[in-house]
Tab-separated table of C-alpha atoms in Angstrom:
chain	number	residue	atom	x	y	z
T	218	MET	CA	-42.448	-28.302	-17.894
T	219	ALA	CA	-43.582	-29.053	-14.374
T	220	THR	CA	-40.208	-30.353	-13.180
T	221	THR	CA	-38.180	-27.255	-13.994
T	222	GLN	CA	-40.754	-25.066	-12.291
T	223	SER	CA	-39.682	-26.250	-8.873
T	224	THR	CA	-36.881	-23.697	-9.143
T	225	PRO	CA	-38.620	-20.595	-10.501
T	226	VAL	CA	-35.377	-18.775	-11.289
T	227	ARG	CA	-31.911	-20.266	-11.268
T	228	ALA	CA	-29.748	-18.667	-8.614
T	229	GLY	CA	-26.495	-17.106	-9.768
T	230	ALA	CA	-27.615	-16.513	-13.333
T	231	SER	CA	-27.699	-12.812	-12.618
T	232	ALA	CA	-24.016	-12.347	-13.442
T	233	VAL	CA	-23.841	-13.017	-17.157
T	234	PRO	CA	-20.637	-11.847	-18.855
T	235	TYR	CA	-20.906	-9.155	-21.516
T	236	GLY	CA	-21.641	-10.465	-24.983
T	237	HIS	CA	-23.008	-13.699	-23.541
T	238	VAL	CA	-26.419	-15.131	-23.006
T	239	ILE	CA	-27.466	-18.090	-20.906
T	240	VAL	CA	-30.090	-19.999	-22.839
T	241	SER	CA	-32.540	-22.479	-21.430
T	242	GLU	CA	-31.787	-26.008	-22.609
T	243	LYS	CA	-35.209	-26.261	-24.205
T	244	TRP	CA	-34.130	-23.801	-26.912
T	245	ARG	CA	-31.213	-25.978	-28.062
T	246	GLY	CA	-31.376	-26.699	-31.763
T	247	THR	CA	-34.248	-24.302	-32.403
T	248	GLU	CA	-34.322	-21.760	-35.219
T	249	LEU	CA	-34.001	-18.926	-32.714
T	250	ALA	CA	-30.855	-20.386	-31.171
T	251	GLN	CA	-29.368	-20.951	-34.614
T	252	LEU	CA	-30.011	-17.342	-35.594
T	253	LEU	CA	-28.228	-16.126	-32.472
T	254	GLN	CA	-25.317	-18.535	-32.850
T	255	GLY	CA	-22.181	-16.817	-34.027
T	256	LYS	CA	-23.440	-13.367	-33.121
T	257	VAL	CA	-23.307	-13.835	-29.364
T	258	ASN	CA	-21.930	-16.498	-27.070
T	259	LEU	CA	-24.685	-18.921	-26.203
T	260	MET	CA	-24.380	-20.999	-23.069
T	261	PHE	CA	-27.071	-23.634	-22.748
T	262	GLU	CA	-28.153	-24.569	-19.269
T	263	ASP	CA	-30.742	-26.759	-17.715
T	264	GLY	CA	-32.960	-25.706	-14.858
T	265	LEU	CA	-33.447	-22.041	-15.653
T	266	GLY	CA	-36.990	-22.453	-14.409
T	267	LEU	CA	-39.321	-19.790	-15.701
T	268	VAL	CA	-36.657	-17.867	-17.580
T	269	ASP	CA	-35.753	-18.477	-21.229
T	270	PHE	CA	-32.684	-16.243	-21.568
T	271	HIS	CA	-30.431	-14.564	-19.031
T	272	LEU	CA	-28.751	-11.402	-20.329
T	273	PRO	CA	-25.942	-9.298	-18.836
T	274	GLN	CA	-26.827	-6.711	-16.189
T	275	ARG	CA	-29.460	-8.716	-14.375
T	276	ALA	CA	-31.909	-8.746	-17.244
T	277	CYS	CA	-33.719	-11.800	-18.474
T	278	ILE	CA	-36.205	-12.735	-21.124
T	279	LEU	CA	-39.410	-14.676	-20.787
T	280	TYR	CA	-40.729	-15.795	-24.140
T	281	ILE	CA	-44.458	-15.988	-24.864
T	282	SER	CA	-45.269	-17.841	-28.063
T	283	GLU	CA	-48.241	-17.295	-30.294
T	284	THR	CA	-49.772	-20.490	-28.913
T	285	ASP	CA	-49.249	-19.318	-25.308
T	286	LEU	CA	-51.022	-16.067	-26.117
T	287	VAL	CA	-53.970	-17.700	-27.815
T	288	SER	CA	-54.428	-20.569	-25.415
T	289	GLY	CA	-55.005	-18.487	-22.343
T	290	ASN	CA	-53.790	-17.911	-18.852
T	291	GLU	CA	-50.957	-20.357	-18.242
T	292	PHE	CA	-48.307	-17.810	-19.210
T	293	LYS	CA	-49.825	-15.251	-16.857
T	294	ARG	CA	-49.278	-17.593	-13.935
T	295	ARG	CA	-45.713	-18.046	-15.100
T	296	LEU	CA	-45.098	-14.289	-15.176
T	297	VAL	CA	-46.646	-13.779	-11.758
T	298	ARG	CA	-44.476	-16.558	-10.319
T	299	PHE	CA	-41.409	-14.977	-11.875
T	300	ARG	CA	-42.303	-11.560	-10.501
T	301	LYS	CA	-42.701	-12.975	-7.002
T	302	ALA	CA	-39.586	-15.124	-7.100
T	303	SER	CA	-37.005	-12.710	-8.413
T	304	ASN	CA	-35.871	-9.136	-8.638
T	305	LEU	CA	-34.231	-9.578	-12.017
T	306	ARG	CA	-35.389	-7.205	-14.755
T	307	GLY	CA	-37.903	-9.230	-16.715
T	308	ILE	CA	-38.348	-8.485	-20.384
T	309	VAL	CA	-41.240	-10.360	-21.936
T	310	LEU	CA	-41.151	-11.064	-25.663
T	311	ALA	CA	-44.508	-11.966	-27.106
T	312	GLU	CA	-45.309	-13.291	-30.563
T	313	ARG	CA	-47.833	-10.808	-31.860
T	314	THR	CA	-49.085	-12.322	-35.084
T	315	ARG	CA	-52.253	-11.957	-37.082
T	316	LEU	CA	-53.644	-14.794	-34.996
T	317	SER	CA	-52.620	-13.502	-31.587
T	318	ASP	CA	-53.053	-9.796	-32.283
T	319	GLN	CA	-56.408	-9.515	-30.548
T	320	TYR	CA	-54.911	-10.814	-27.295
T	321	TYR	CA	-52.018	-8.379	-27.234
T	322	SER	CA	-53.637	-5.315	-25.750
T	323	PRO	CA	-54.982	-6.941	-22.541
T	324	VAL	CA	-51.676	-8.781	-22.158
T	325	GLN	CA	-49.835	-5.456	-22.423
T	326	ASN	CA	-52.024	-4.006	-19.673
T	327	PHE	CA	-51.298	-7.026	-17.521
T	328	VAL	CA	-47.547	-7.276	-18.096
T	329	VAL	CA	-46.567	-3.625	-18.237
T	330	LEU	CA	-49.124	-1.844	-16.102
T	331	GLU	CA	-49.963	-4.489	-13.523
T	332	LEU	CA	-46.679	-6.362	-13.200
T	333	GLY	CA	-44.402	-3.450	-14.087
T	334	MET	CA	-42.369	-5.534	-16.528
T	335	THR	CA	-41.358	-4.761	-20.090
T	336	LEU	CA	-43.292	-6.268	-22.997
T	337	LEU	CA	-42.030	-6.246	-26.574
T	338	PRO	CA	-43.904	-7.638	-29.559
T	339	VAL	CA	-42.235	-9.694	-32.277
T	340	THR	CA	-43.966	-11.283	-35.220
T	341	ASN	CA	-41.742	-14.357	-35.534
T	342	ARG	CA	-38.664	-16.119	-34.182
T	343	SER	CA	-36.250	-14.400	-36.526
T	344	GLU	CA	-37.442	-10.984	-35.364
T	345	ALA	CA	-37.062	-12.265	-31.825
T	346	ALA	CA	-33.480	-13.294	-32.533
T	347	GLN	CA	-32.612	-9.857	-33.881
T	348	LEU	CA	-34.219	-8.143	-30.908
T	349	ILE	CA	-32.507	-10.416	-28.382
T	350	PHE	CA	-29.214	-9.712	-30.122
T	351	HIS	CA	-29.735	-5.961	-29.710
T	352	LEU	CA	-30.831	-6.326	-26.101
T	353	ILE	CA	-27.582	-8.181	-25.379
T	354	GLN	CA	-25.538	-5.622	-27.319
T	355	GLU	CA	-27.135	-2.794	-25.379
T	356	ARG	CA	-26.384	-4.473	-22.073
T	357	SER	CA	-22.823	-5.263	-23.085
T	358	ARG	CA	-21.807	-1.761	-24.054
T	359	GLU	CA	-19.539	0.409	-21.997
T	360	GLY	CA	-21.389	2.494	-19.416
T	361	GLY	CA	-22.502	5.899	-20.581
T	362	SER	CA	-22.929	5.039	-24.226
T	363	ASN	CA	-26.697	4.824	-24.012
T	364	PRO	CA	-27.843	7.942	-25.880
T	365	PHE	CA	-30.939	8.323	-23.703
T	366	ILE	CA	-28.963	8.299	-20.478
T	367	GLY	CA	-25.987	10.409	-21.578
T	368	LYS	CA	-24.795	13.361	-19.587
T	369	LYS	CA	-27.352	15.894	-18.485
T	370	ARG	CA	-27.243	19.037	-20.531
T	371	CYS	CA	-24.921	21.396	-18.749
T	372	HIS	CA	-26.991	24.391	-17.775
T	373	LEU	CA	-25.060	27.554	-17.458
T	374	SER	CA	-26.606	28.652	-14.176
T	375	GLU	CA	-25.807	32.319	-14.700
T	376	ALA	CA	-27.750	32.449	-17.940
T	377	SER	CA	-30.726	30.579	-16.442
T	378	ILE	CA	-30.804	32.744	-13.349
T	379	LEU	CA	-30.805	35.861	-15.481
T	380	GLN	CA	-33.787	34.372	-17.351
T	381	THR	CA	-35.600	33.560	-14.134
T	382	VAL	CA	-35.180	37.078	-12.760
T	383	GLN	CA	-36.491	38.462	-16.035
T	384	ARG	CA	-39.726	36.565	-15.411
T	385	ILE	CA	-40.504	39.069	-12.670
T	386	PRO	CA	-43.004	41.458	-14.309
T	387	ALA	CA	-41.432	44.569	-15.830
T	388	VAL	CA	-37.873	43.351	-15.254
T	389	GLY	CA	-35.726	43.243	-18.382
T	390	ARG	CA	-32.133	42.184	-18.849
T	391	VAL	CA	-30.618	45.450	-17.644
T	392	LYS	CA	-32.720	45.568	-14.472
T	393	ALA	CA	-32.094	41.879	-13.851
T	394	LEU	CA	-28.324	42.400	-13.977
T	395	GLN	CA	-28.586	45.425	-11.690
T	396	LEU	CA	-30.612	43.431	-9.190
T	397	LEU	CA	-28.296	40.426	-9.257
T	398	HIS	CA	-25.319	42.713	-8.744
T	399	HIS	CA	-26.741	43.722	-5.374
T	400	PHE	CA	-28.632	40.554	-4.453
T	401	PRO	CA	-26.626	37.780	-6.101
T	402	SER	CA	-28.958	34.832	-5.485
T	403	ILE	CA	-32.670	34.431	-6.080
T	404	GLN	CA	-33.132	33.729	-2.418
T	405	GLU	CA	-31.397	36.973	-1.416
T	406	LEU	CA	-33.338	38.925	-3.987
T	407	SER	CA	-36.624	37.512	-2.711
T	408	ASN	CA	-35.762	38.647	0.809
T	409	ALA	CA	-34.627	42.150	-0.144
T	410	SER	CA	-36.504	44.844	1.727
T	411	LEU	CA	-38.469	47.479	-0.121
T	412	ARG	CA	-35.906	50.076	0.927
T	413	ASP	CA	-32.955	48.061	-0.341
T	414	LEU	CA	-34.718	47.504	-3.653
T	415	GLU	CA	-35.555	51.205	-3.984
T	416	ALA	CA	-31.873	52.035	-3.662
T	417	VAL	CA	-31.166	49.871	-6.715
T	418	VAL	CA	-34.088	50.252	-9.132
T	419	GLY	CA	-36.211	53.144	-7.908
T	420	ARG	CA	-39.522	53.248	-6.131
T	421	GLY	CA	-41.975	51.978	-8.761
T	422	PHE	CA	-39.958	48.941	-9.778
T	423	ALA	CA	-39.023	48.189	-6.190
T	424	SER	CA	-42.625	47.847	-5.073
T	425	ASN	CA	-43.418	45.687	-8.122
T	426	ILE	CA	-40.595	43.311	-7.335
T	427	HIS	CA	-41.292	43.258	-3.644
T	428	SER	CA	-44.947	42.447	-4.145
T	429	PHE	CA	-44.128	39.761	-6.731
T	430	PHE	CA	-42.219	37.833	-4.067
T	431	THR	CA	-44.502	38.462	-1.123
T	432	GLN	CA	-47.999	38.679	-2.619
T	433	THR	CA	-50.194	35.785	-1.577
L	210	SER	CA	-60.353	28.036	-12.185
L	211	THR	CA	-61.631	24.572	-11.449
L	212	ALA	CA	-59.798	22.023	-9.397
L	213	CYS	CA	-59.399	18.485	-10.623
L	214	THR	CA	-60.066	17.012	-7.239
L	215	GLY	CA	-61.198	13.437	-7.216
L	216	GLY	CA	-61.589	12.611	-10.886
L	217	PRO	CA	-58.692	11.627	-13.106
L	218	CYS	CA	-56.909	14.516	-14.798
L	219	ILE	CA	-54.360	14.704	-17.614
L	220	LEU	CA	-52.506	17.668	-19.040
L	221	ALA	CA	-52.122	17.631	-22.810
L	222	ASP	CA	-49.858	19.820	-24.872
L	223	SER	CA	-51.675	22.198	-27.197
L	224	ARG	CA	-50.018	20.569	-30.219
L	225	GLU	CA	-51.847	17.354	-29.453
L	226	ILE	CA	-55.117	19.025	-30.500
L	227	SER	CA	-54.015	18.755	-34.102
L	228	SER	CA	-51.826	15.643	-33.953
L	229	GLY	CA	-53.982	13.458	-31.709
L	230	PRO	CA	-57.506	14.877	-31.612
L	231	GLU	CA	-59.123	11.462	-31.186
L	232	VAL	CA	-56.927	10.652	-28.192
L	233	ILE	CA	-58.293	13.709	-26.402
L	234	THR	CA	-61.871	13.042	-27.483
L	235	TYR	CA	-61.832	9.404	-26.338
L	236	LEU	CA	-60.239	10.381	-23.029
L	237	ARG	CA	-62.978	12.896	-22.396
L	238	THR	CA	-66.035	11.082	-23.725
L	239	THR	CA	-65.359	7.370	-23.283
L	240	HIS	CA	-63.112	7.424	-20.247
L	241	GLY	CA	-64.372	10.476	-18.362
L	242	VAL	CA	-60.887	11.877	-17.914
L	243	ARG	CA	-60.428	15.611	-17.528
L	244	VAL	CA	-58.045	16.724	-20.235
L	245	ASP	CA	-56.668	20.209	-19.810
L	246	ILE	CA	-54.823	21.718	-22.724
L	247	CYS	CA	-51.732	23.698	-21.794
L	248	SER	CA	-48.584	24.758	-23.508
L	249	LEU	CA	-46.295	22.111	-22.047
L	250	GLY	CA	-43.236	22.971	-24.110
L	251	GLY	CA	-41.631	19.730	-25.207
L	252	CYS	CA	-43.881	17.138	-23.614
L	253	ASP	CA	-47.084	15.549	-24.976
L	254	TYR	CA	-48.978	14.435	-21.877
L	255	ILE	CA	-48.482	14.843	-18.150
L	256	VAL	CA	-50.350	12.060	-16.398
L	257	SER	CA	-49.265	12.605	-12.796
L	258	ASN	CA	-46.835	14.520	-10.611
L	259	ARG	CA	-44.037	12.276	-11.833
L	260	LEU	CA	-45.082	10.646	-15.117
L	261	SER	CA	-44.937	12.094	-18.582
L	262	VAL	CA	-46.105	10.284	-21.697
L	263	GLU	CA	-44.659	10.805	-25.146
L	264	ARG	CA	-46.709	9.714	-28.152
L	265	LYS	CA	-44.940	8.749	-31.382
L	266	SER	CA	-46.269	7.256	-34.555
L	267	GLN	CA	-44.626	4.007	-35.569
L	268	SER	CA	-43.282	5.516	-38.791
L	269	GLU	CA	-41.812	8.493	-36.971
L	270	PHE	CA	-40.329	6.245	-34.303
L	271	SER	CA	-38.774	3.801	-36.722
L	272	ASN	CA	-37.261	6.372	-39.053
L	273	SER	CA	-33.609	6.741	-38.176
L	274	ALA	CA	-33.590	10.280	-39.568
L	275	ASN	CA	-35.483	11.279	-36.406
L	276	ARG	CA	-32.922	9.759	-34.080
L	277	SER	CA	-31.370	12.914	-32.670
L	278	LYS	CA	-34.780	14.506	-32.208
L	279	LEU	CA	-36.004	11.483	-30.271
L	280	VAL	CA	-32.851	11.348	-28.171
L	281	GLU	CA	-33.096	15.051	-27.275
L	282	ARG	CA	-36.762	14.751	-26.452
L	283	ILE	CA	-36.418	11.725	-24.181
L	284	LYS	CA	-33.375	13.190	-22.442
L	285	HIS	CA	-35.299	16.383	-21.856
L	286	LEU	CA	-38.237	14.449	-20.369
L	287	ARG	CA	-35.942	12.356	-18.213
L	288	SER	CA	-34.367	15.512	-16.794
L	289	MET	CA	-37.796	16.740	-15.659
L	290	PHE	CA	-39.779	13.609	-14.754
L	291	GLU	CA	-39.110	10.636	-12.514
L	292	ARG	CA	-40.937	8.425	-15.000
L	293	VAL	CA	-41.167	8.590	-18.747
L	294	CYS	CA	-43.430	6.462	-20.900
L	295	LEU	CA	-43.350	6.257	-24.679
L	296	ILE	CA	-46.392	5.097	-26.633
L	297	VAL	CA	-45.581	3.888	-30.134
L	298	GLU	CA	-48.780	4.208	-32.136
L	299	LYS	CA	-49.544	2.563	-35.468
L	300	ASP	CA	-50.000	5.020	-38.269
L	301	ARG	CA	-53.492	5.836	-39.351
L	302	VAL	CA	-54.446	4.285	-42.680
L	303	LYS	CA	-56.283	6.721	-44.921
L	304	PRO	CA	-59.381	5.401	-46.684
L	305	GLY	CA	-58.466	3.595	-49.894
L	306	GLU	CA	-54.876	3.149	-48.767
L	307	THR	CA	-53.589	-0.268	-47.868
L	308	SER	CA	-51.538	-0.342	-44.705
L	309	ARG	CA	-47.878	-0.377	-45.512
L	310	LEU	CA	-45.899	-3.375	-44.417
L	311	PHE	CA	-43.795	-2.461	-41.421
L	312	GLN	CA	-40.141	-3.321	-41.910
L	313	ARG	CA	-38.384	-3.985	-38.665
L	314	THR	CA	-34.851	-2.637	-38.820
L	315	LYS	CA	-31.723	-2.830	-36.705
L	316	TYR	CA	-32.243	0.808	-35.872
L	317	TYR	CA	-35.702	0.002	-34.498
L	318	ASP	CA	-34.460	-2.821	-32.285
L	319	SER	CA	-31.417	-1.007	-31.004
L	320	THR	CA	-33.477	2.085	-30.186
L	321	LEU	CA	-35.977	-0.044	-28.273
L	322	SER	CA	-33.145	-1.748	-26.401
L	323	SER	CA	-31.576	1.562	-25.407
L	324	LEU	CA	-34.892	2.996	-24.255
L	325	ILE	CA	-35.636	-0.014	-22.086
L	326	SER	CA	-32.181	0.008	-20.637
L	327	ALA	CA	-32.658	3.707	-19.799
L	328	GLY	CA	-35.780	2.785	-17.829
L	329	VAL	CA	-38.266	4.275	-20.277
L	330	GLN	CA	-41.550	2.374	-20.291
L	331	VAL	CA	-42.574	1.526	-23.853
L	332	LEU	CA	-46.164	0.747	-24.828
L	333	PHE	CA	-47.558	-0.170	-28.223
L	334	SER	CA	-50.879	1.068	-29.505
L	335	SER	CA	-52.737	0.306	-32.705
L	336	SER	CA	-54.815	3.484	-32.821
L	337	GLN	CA	-55.545	6.806	-31.164
L	338	GLU	CA	-58.470	5.081	-29.471
L	339	GLU	CA	-56.147	2.523	-27.899
L	340	THR	CA	-53.685	5.239	-26.917
L	341	ALA	CA	-56.509	6.961	-25.030
L	342	ALA	CA	-57.317	3.690	-23.240
L	343	LEU	CA	-53.644	3.297	-22.271
L	344	LEU	CA	-53.502	6.851	-20.943
L	345	LYS	CA	-56.628	6.160	-18.925
L	346	GLU	CA	-54.989	3.047	-17.412
L	347	LEU	CA	-51.860	5.039	-16.606
L	348	VAL	CA	-53.754	7.869	-14.952
L	349	SER	CA	-55.758	5.401	-12.814
L	350	LEU	CA	-52.575	3.623	-11.789
L	351	GLU	CA	-50.936	6.897	-10.779
L	352	GLN	CA	-54.030	7.922	-8.841
L	353	ARG	CA	-53.932	4.666	-6.926
L	354	LYS	CA	-50.341	5.461	-6.012
L	355	ASN	CA	-51.368	8.918	-4.811
L	356	THR	CA	-49.308	10.728	-7.398
L	357	GLY	CA	-52.248	11.926	-9.492
L	358	ILE	CA	-52.715	15.570	-10.422
L	359	THR	CA	-54.828	17.286	-7.768
L	360	VAL	CA	-54.226	20.996	-8.259
L	361	PRO	CA	-56.235	23.329	-10.521
L	362	THR	CA	-54.544	23.465	-13.891
L	363	GLN	CA	-55.745	26.863	-15.056
L	364	VAL	CA	-54.099	29.909	-13.551
L	365	SER	CA	-54.416	33.617	-14.204
L	366	GLY	CA	-53.192	37.010	-13.066
L	367	HIS	CA	-50.454	37.024	-10.445
L	368	LYS	CA	-50.472	33.200	-10.288
L	369	GLN	CA	-49.720	33.061	-14.033
L	370	GLU	CA	-46.676	35.282	-13.515
L	371	VAL	CA	-45.537	33.116	-10.630
L	372	LEU	CA	-46.030	29.980	-12.737
L	373	ASN	CA	-43.824	31.443	-15.476
L	374	PHE	CA	-41.195	32.254	-12.871
L	375	TYR	CA	-41.141	28.647	-11.588
L	376	LEU	CA	-41.114	27.287	-15.141
L	377	SER	CA	-37.857	29.110	-15.808
L	378	ILE	CA	-36.070	27.009	-13.193
L	379	PRO	CA	-34.036	24.394	-15.103
L	380	ASN	CA	-35.602	20.902	-15.255
L	381	VAL	CA	-38.799	21.923	-13.499
L	382	SER	CA	-41.829	20.409	-15.194
L	383	TYR	CA	-45.139	22.135	-15.788
L	384	ILE	CA	-46.863	20.077	-13.100
L	385	THR	CA	-44.128	20.782	-10.532
L	386	ALA	CA	-44.435	24.504	-11.237
L	387	LEU	CA	-48.230	24.236	-10.880
L	388	ASN	CA	-47.912	22.371	-7.594
L	389	LEU	CA	-45.564	25.018	-6.207
L	390	CYS	CA	-47.933	27.717	-7.422
L	391	HIS	CA	-50.907	26.248	-5.595
L	392	HIS	CA	-49.279	24.829	-2.497
L	393	VAL	CA	-47.252	27.873	-1.504
L	394	PRO	CA	-48.868	31.229	-0.817
L	395	SER	CA	-45.939	33.408	-1.925
L	396	VAL	CA	-42.762	33.038	-3.953
L	397	SER	CA	-40.539	34.131	-1.060
L	398	GLN	CA	-41.834	31.190	0.939
L	399	ILE	CA	-40.440	28.822	-1.654
L	400	THR	CA	-37.126	30.615	-1.926
L	401	ASN	CA	-36.790	30.260	1.855
L	402	SER	CA	-37.972	26.646	2.019
L	403	SER	CA	-35.909	23.684	3.119
L	404	VAL	CA	-35.349	20.750	0.777
L	405	GLU	CA	-37.982	18.767	2.702
L	406	GLU	CA	-40.536	21.539	2.274
L	407	ILE	CA	-39.859	21.677	-1.468
L	408	VAL	CA	-40.404	17.905	-1.608
L	409	SER	CA	-43.852	18.201	-0.076
L	410	LYS	CA	-44.960	21.449	-1.755
L	411	GLY	CA	-43.788	20.508	-5.228
L	412	ASN	CA	-44.582	16.772	-5.004
L	413	VAL	CA	-41.083	16.004	-6.210
L	414	SER	CA	-38.312	13.585	-5.323
L	415	LYS	CA	-35.657	14.575	-2.816
L	416	GLN	CA	-33.113	14.781	-5.604
L	417	LYS	CA	-35.235	17.189	-7.632
L	418	ALA	CA	-35.930	19.288	-4.541
L	419	GLU	CA	-32.197	19.542	-3.887
L	420	GLU	CA	-31.669	20.710	-7.458
L	421	ILE	CA	-34.301	23.423	-7.032
L	422	TYR	CA	-32.913	24.420	-3.658
L	423	CYS	CA	-29.392	24.796	-5.064
L	424	TYR	CA	-30.674	26.877	-7.946
L	425	LEU	CA	-32.523	29.283	-5.644
L	426	HIS	CA	-29.401	29.710	-3.503
L	427	TYR	CA	-26.889	29.815	-6.349
L	428	VAL	CA	-24.683	32.889	-6.197
L	429	PHE	CA	-24.720	34.715	-9.495
L	430	ASP	CA	-21.371	35.750	-10.921
L	431	PRO	CA	-21.691	38.157	-13.884
L	432	LYS	CA	-18.223	37.170	-15.113
L	433	MET	CA	-19.573	33.708	-15.888
L	434	LEU	CA	-22.035	35.093	-18.419
L	435	GLN	CA	-19.463	35.608	-21.176
């Protein structure tokens, strides 16, 4: 619609409450909207411009139908305009059907690799509804519950450092502990003089260790 | 040891030889990409100094029994790399077998949603051939952004020992260890480097360099071992 494109992205739609979705008026009464109804709170609005759905946490969805995909480049212009006009996180849903399948791969290169947006294939509107529902759910959850973000594994530094020192040739656990007792950080150990090392592990080992750190 | 200066270069894990042989072949023959096979330990492909690519078959990806494995793997990659990309590849159909109808589940959609929200780039491929083409696109993109792999990927002798030493530092990727290996003449120069020097020698973010710096200066307390 040429008229709505005068405002590429509606200002202020970036703050969508959790569990809600702002839906472009043009989706009112469609199968997709009906499938979402009752699961999430739909708020229909006019003048969303290029965007079809605004999700919580500054994400939004641009929907590419099978017809869009098959009929050519119009949707590409739309995505480029969106990319230029806004810093919202654009998720593109594209209807990848038997008919549009052959167009998917170049579109993926364009959307993901060139524009740096996300592209997800769906085969029909009911799949799209389920996916949109999960995207909203994900963005409505309490922080920290995303399994892929979760806390970093807590590395016990002592154990790792012992491992690292044992990577010095001919140094086993016992020698590593001896060394760390006298030179308690890797940096200190690396700067230990040959004489200091000899006092701890004997001549042969000392020169090995010293040359491991200083050899170029 | 040969340097991969100029041309595009990808590191592939040795397990990919058996699980994705065509990917490697297409990369080498059709796309002219140097593919070096290394033991990457928990990572399928390293495409640049910051990007790692994980390849999963659609059936493996969509089976919820693999959830914890996938979660661990992606978390592990995210702890080492600034960017993580997942390629979901359609399963190969054996001759005489009709392709099974793919059932899209809630698990599938919620996993996708979580990945995207975690900033993981997800790409879809219909074959090993297409996966190779995607990897080629990714490596070209990274080269254009000056993050491509430029150091020799094969090391031996003393350098191999030094590489193993760097690899034992928590959350240091294979390519970061290689960069340190080649950009710094001796180990003691790294242990005495500033954060800024680690950034430039290891081709890593400031945050990663700080992590490495802290590790090298961490004071070992034997009481903490128990």
